[in-house]
JSON list of C-alpha atoms in Angstrom, two decimals:
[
{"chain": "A", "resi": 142, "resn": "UNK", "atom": "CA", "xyz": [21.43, 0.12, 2.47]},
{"chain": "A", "resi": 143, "resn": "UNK", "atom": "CA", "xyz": [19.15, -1.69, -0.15]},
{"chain": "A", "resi": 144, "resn": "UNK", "atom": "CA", "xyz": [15.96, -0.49, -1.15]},
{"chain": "A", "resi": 145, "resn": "UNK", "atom": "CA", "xyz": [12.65, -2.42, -0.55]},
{"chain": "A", "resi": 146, "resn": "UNK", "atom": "CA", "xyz": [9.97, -3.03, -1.94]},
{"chain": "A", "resi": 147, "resn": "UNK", "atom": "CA", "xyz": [6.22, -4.91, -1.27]},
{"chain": "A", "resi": 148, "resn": "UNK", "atom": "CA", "xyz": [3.53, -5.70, -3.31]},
{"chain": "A", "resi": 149, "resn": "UNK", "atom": "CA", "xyz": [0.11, -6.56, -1.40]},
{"chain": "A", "resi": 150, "resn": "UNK", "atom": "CA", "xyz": [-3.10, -7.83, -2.22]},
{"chain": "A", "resi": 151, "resn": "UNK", "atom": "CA", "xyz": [-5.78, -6.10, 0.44]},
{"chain": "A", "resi": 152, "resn": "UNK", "atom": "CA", "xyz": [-9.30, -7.95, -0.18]},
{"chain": "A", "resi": 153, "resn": "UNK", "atom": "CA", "xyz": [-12.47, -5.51, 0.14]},
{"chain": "A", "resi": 154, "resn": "UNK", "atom": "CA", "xyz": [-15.93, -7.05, 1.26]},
{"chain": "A", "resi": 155, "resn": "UNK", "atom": "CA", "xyz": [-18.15, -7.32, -1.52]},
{"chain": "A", "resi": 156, "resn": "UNK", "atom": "CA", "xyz": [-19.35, -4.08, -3.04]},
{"chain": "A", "resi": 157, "resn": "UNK", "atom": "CA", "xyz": [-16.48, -1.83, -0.88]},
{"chain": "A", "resi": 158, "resn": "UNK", "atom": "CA", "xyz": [-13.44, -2.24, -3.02]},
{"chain": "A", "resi": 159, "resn": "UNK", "atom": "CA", "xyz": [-14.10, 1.60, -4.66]},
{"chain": "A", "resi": 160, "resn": "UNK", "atom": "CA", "xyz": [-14.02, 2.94, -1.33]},
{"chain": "A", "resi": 161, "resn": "UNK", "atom": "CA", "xyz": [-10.76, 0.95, -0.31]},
{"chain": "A", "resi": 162, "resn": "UNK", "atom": "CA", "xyz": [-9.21, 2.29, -3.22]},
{"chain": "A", "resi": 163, "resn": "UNK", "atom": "CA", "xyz": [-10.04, 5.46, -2.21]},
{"chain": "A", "resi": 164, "resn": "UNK", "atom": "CA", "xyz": [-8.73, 5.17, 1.21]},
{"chain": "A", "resi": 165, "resn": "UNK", "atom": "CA", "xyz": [-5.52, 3.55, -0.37]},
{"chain": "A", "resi": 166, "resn": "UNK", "atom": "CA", "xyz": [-5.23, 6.62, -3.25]},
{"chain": "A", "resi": 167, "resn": "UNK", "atom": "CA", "xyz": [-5.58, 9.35, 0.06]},
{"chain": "A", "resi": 168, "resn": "UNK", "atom": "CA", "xyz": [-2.48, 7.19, 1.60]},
{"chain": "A", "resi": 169, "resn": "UNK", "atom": "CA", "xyz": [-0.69, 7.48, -1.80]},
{"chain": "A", "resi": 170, "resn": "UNK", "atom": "CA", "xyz": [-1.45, 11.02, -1.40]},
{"chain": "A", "resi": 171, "resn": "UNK", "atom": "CA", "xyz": [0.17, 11.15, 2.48]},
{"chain": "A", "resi": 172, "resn": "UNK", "atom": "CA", "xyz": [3.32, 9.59, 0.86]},
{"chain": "A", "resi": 173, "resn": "UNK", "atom": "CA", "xyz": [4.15, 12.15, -0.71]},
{"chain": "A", "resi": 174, "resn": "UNK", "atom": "CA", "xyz": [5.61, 13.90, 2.29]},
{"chain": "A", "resi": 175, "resn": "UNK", "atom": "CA", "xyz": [7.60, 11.42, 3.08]},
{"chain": "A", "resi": 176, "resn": "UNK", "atom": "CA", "xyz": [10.78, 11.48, 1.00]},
{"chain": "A", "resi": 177, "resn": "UNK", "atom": "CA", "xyz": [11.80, 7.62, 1.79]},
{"chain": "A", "resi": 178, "resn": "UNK", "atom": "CA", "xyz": [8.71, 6.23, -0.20]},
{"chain": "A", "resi": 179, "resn": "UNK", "atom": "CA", "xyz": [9.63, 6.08, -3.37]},
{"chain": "A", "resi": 180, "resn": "UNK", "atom": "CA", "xyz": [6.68, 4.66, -5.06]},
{"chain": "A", "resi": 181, "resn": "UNK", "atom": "CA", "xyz": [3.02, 3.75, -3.81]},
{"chain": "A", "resi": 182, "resn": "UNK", "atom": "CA", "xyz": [0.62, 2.57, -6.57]},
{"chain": "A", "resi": 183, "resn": "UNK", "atom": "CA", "xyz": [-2.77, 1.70, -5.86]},
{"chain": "A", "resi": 184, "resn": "UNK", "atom": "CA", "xyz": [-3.83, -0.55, -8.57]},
{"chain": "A", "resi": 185, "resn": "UNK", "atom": "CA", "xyz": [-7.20, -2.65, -9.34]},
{"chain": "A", "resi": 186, "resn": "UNK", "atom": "CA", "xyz": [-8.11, -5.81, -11.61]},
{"chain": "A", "resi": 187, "resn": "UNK", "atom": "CA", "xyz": [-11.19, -6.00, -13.30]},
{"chain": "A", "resi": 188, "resn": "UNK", "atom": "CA", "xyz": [-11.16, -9.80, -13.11]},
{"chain": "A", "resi": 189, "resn": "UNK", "atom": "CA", "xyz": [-10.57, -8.97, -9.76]},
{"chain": "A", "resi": 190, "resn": "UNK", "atom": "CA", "xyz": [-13.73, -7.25, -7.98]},
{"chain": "A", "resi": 191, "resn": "UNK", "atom": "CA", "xyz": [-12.92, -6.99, -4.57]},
{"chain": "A", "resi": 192, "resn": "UNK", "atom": "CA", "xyz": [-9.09, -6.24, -4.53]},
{"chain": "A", "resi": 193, "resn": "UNK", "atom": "CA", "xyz": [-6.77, -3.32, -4.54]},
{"chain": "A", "resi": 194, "resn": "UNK", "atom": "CA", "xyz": [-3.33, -4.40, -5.44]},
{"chain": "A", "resi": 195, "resn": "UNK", "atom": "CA", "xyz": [-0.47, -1.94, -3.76]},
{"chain": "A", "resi": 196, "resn": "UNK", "atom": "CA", "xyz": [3.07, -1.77, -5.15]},
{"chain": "A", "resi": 197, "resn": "UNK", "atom": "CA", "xyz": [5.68, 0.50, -2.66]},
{"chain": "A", "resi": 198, "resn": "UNK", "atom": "CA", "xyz": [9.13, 1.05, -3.52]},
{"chain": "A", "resi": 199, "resn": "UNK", "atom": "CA", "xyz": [11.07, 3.12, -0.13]},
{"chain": "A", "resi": 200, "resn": "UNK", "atom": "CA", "xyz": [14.55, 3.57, 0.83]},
{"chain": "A", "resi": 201, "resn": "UNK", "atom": "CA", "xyz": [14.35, 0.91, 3.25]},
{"chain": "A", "resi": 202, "resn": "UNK", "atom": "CA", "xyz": [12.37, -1.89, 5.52]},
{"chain": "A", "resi": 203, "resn": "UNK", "atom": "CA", "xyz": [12.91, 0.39, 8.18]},
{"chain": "A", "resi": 204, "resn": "UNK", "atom": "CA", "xyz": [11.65, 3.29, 6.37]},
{"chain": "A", "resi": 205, "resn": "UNK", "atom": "CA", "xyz": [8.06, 1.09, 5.44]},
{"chain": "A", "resi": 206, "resn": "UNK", "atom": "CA", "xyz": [7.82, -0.14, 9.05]},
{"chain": "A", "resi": 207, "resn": "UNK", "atom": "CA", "xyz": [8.08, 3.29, 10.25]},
{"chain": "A", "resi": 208, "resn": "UNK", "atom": "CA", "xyz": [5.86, 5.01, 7.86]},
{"chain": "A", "resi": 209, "resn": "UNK", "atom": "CA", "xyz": [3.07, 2.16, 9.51]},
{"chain": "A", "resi": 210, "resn": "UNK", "atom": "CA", "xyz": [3.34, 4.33, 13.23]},
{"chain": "A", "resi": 211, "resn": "UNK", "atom": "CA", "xyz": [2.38, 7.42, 11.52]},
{"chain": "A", "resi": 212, "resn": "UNK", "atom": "CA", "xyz": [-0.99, 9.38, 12.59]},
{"chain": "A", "resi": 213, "resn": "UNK", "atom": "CA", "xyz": [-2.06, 9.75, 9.44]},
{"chain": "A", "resi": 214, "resn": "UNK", "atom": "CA", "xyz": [-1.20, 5.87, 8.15]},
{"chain": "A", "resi": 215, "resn": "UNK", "atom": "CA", "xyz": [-2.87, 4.35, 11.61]},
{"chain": "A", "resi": 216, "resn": "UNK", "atom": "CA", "xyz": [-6.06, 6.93, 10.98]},
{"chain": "A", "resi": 217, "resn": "UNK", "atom": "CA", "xyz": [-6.45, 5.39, 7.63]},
{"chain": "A", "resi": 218, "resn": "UNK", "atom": "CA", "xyz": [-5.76, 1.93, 8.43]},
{"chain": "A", "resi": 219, "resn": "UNK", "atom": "CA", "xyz": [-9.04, 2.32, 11.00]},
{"chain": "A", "resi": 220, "resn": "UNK", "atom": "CA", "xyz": [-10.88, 3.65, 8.78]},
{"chain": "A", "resi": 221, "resn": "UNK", "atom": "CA", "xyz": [-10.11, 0.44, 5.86]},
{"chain": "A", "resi": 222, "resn": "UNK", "atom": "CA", "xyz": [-10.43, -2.32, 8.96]},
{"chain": "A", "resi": 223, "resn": "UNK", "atom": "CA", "xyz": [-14.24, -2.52, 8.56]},
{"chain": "A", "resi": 224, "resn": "UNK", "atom": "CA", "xyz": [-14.32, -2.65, 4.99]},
{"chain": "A", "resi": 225, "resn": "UNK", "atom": "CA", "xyz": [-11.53, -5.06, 4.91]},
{"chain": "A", "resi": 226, "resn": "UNK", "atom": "CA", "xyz": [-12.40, -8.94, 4.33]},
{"chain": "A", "resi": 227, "resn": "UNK", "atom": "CA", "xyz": [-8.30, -10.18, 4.20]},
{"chain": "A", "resi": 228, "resn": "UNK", "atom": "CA", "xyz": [-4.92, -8.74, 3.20]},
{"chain": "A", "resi": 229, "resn": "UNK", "atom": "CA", "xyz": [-2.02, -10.92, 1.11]},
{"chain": "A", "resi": 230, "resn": "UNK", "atom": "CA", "xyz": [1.65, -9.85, 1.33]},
{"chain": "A", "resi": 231, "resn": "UNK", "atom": "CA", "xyz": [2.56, -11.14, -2.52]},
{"chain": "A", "resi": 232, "resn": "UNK", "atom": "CA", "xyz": [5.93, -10.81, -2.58]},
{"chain": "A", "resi": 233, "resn": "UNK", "atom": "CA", "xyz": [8.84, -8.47, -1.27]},
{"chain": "A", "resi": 234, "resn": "UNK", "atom": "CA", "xyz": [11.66, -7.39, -3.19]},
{"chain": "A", "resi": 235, "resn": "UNK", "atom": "CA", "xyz": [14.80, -5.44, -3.31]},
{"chain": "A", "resi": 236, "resn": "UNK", "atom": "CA", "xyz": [14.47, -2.83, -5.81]},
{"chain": "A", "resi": 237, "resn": "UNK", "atom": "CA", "xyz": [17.04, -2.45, -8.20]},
{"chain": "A", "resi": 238, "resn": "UNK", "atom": "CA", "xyz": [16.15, 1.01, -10.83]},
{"chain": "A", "resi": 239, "resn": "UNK", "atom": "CA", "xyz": [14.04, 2.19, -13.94]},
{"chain": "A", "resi": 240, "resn": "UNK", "atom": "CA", "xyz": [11.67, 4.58, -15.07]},
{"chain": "A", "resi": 241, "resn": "UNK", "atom": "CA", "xyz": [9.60, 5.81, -12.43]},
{"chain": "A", "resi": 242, "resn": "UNK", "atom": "CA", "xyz": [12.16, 5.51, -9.35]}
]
């Protein structure tokens, strides 16, 4: 089976990206129970003010759809919704190897 991957844009209202961030950094801390996530980075831009940027690398789609039923991943996702102005899926990818994986 082929890894995947997924790199999103999730847009904060204006003056909430920190605390998105933070929400995203506690579900980069959740991951790491789960041994089919392979990488979650929670990134910002500073030309960027209100976006996070999050790069996941797991064992498969399948894995990432069902890490999204979780208790802990649908708490946190209620608790971004009302700071959340939009969300862009960038780009998926199949993951192929290097440092970090």
């Amino acid at each position: 089976m082929e890894k995947f991957g997924i790199y999103g844009k999730l847009i904060a209202k204006e003056g909430e990206r920190e605390q998105l961030a933070t929400i995203l950094l506690e579900a980069a801390e959740s991951m790491d129970t789960l041994g089919d996530c392979e990488l979650y980075l929670v990134s910002v831009a500073p030309a960027d003010p209100n976006s996070v940027y999050v790069y996941e690398v797991w064992s498969s789609e399948s894995a990432h759809q069902a890490s999204l039923t979780l208790e802990s991943t649908q708490t946190l996702i209620q608790r971004a919704k009302p700071i959340l102005a939009g969300m862009e899926r960038i780009s998926t990818f199949v993951p192929r190897g290097g440092k970090g994986m």
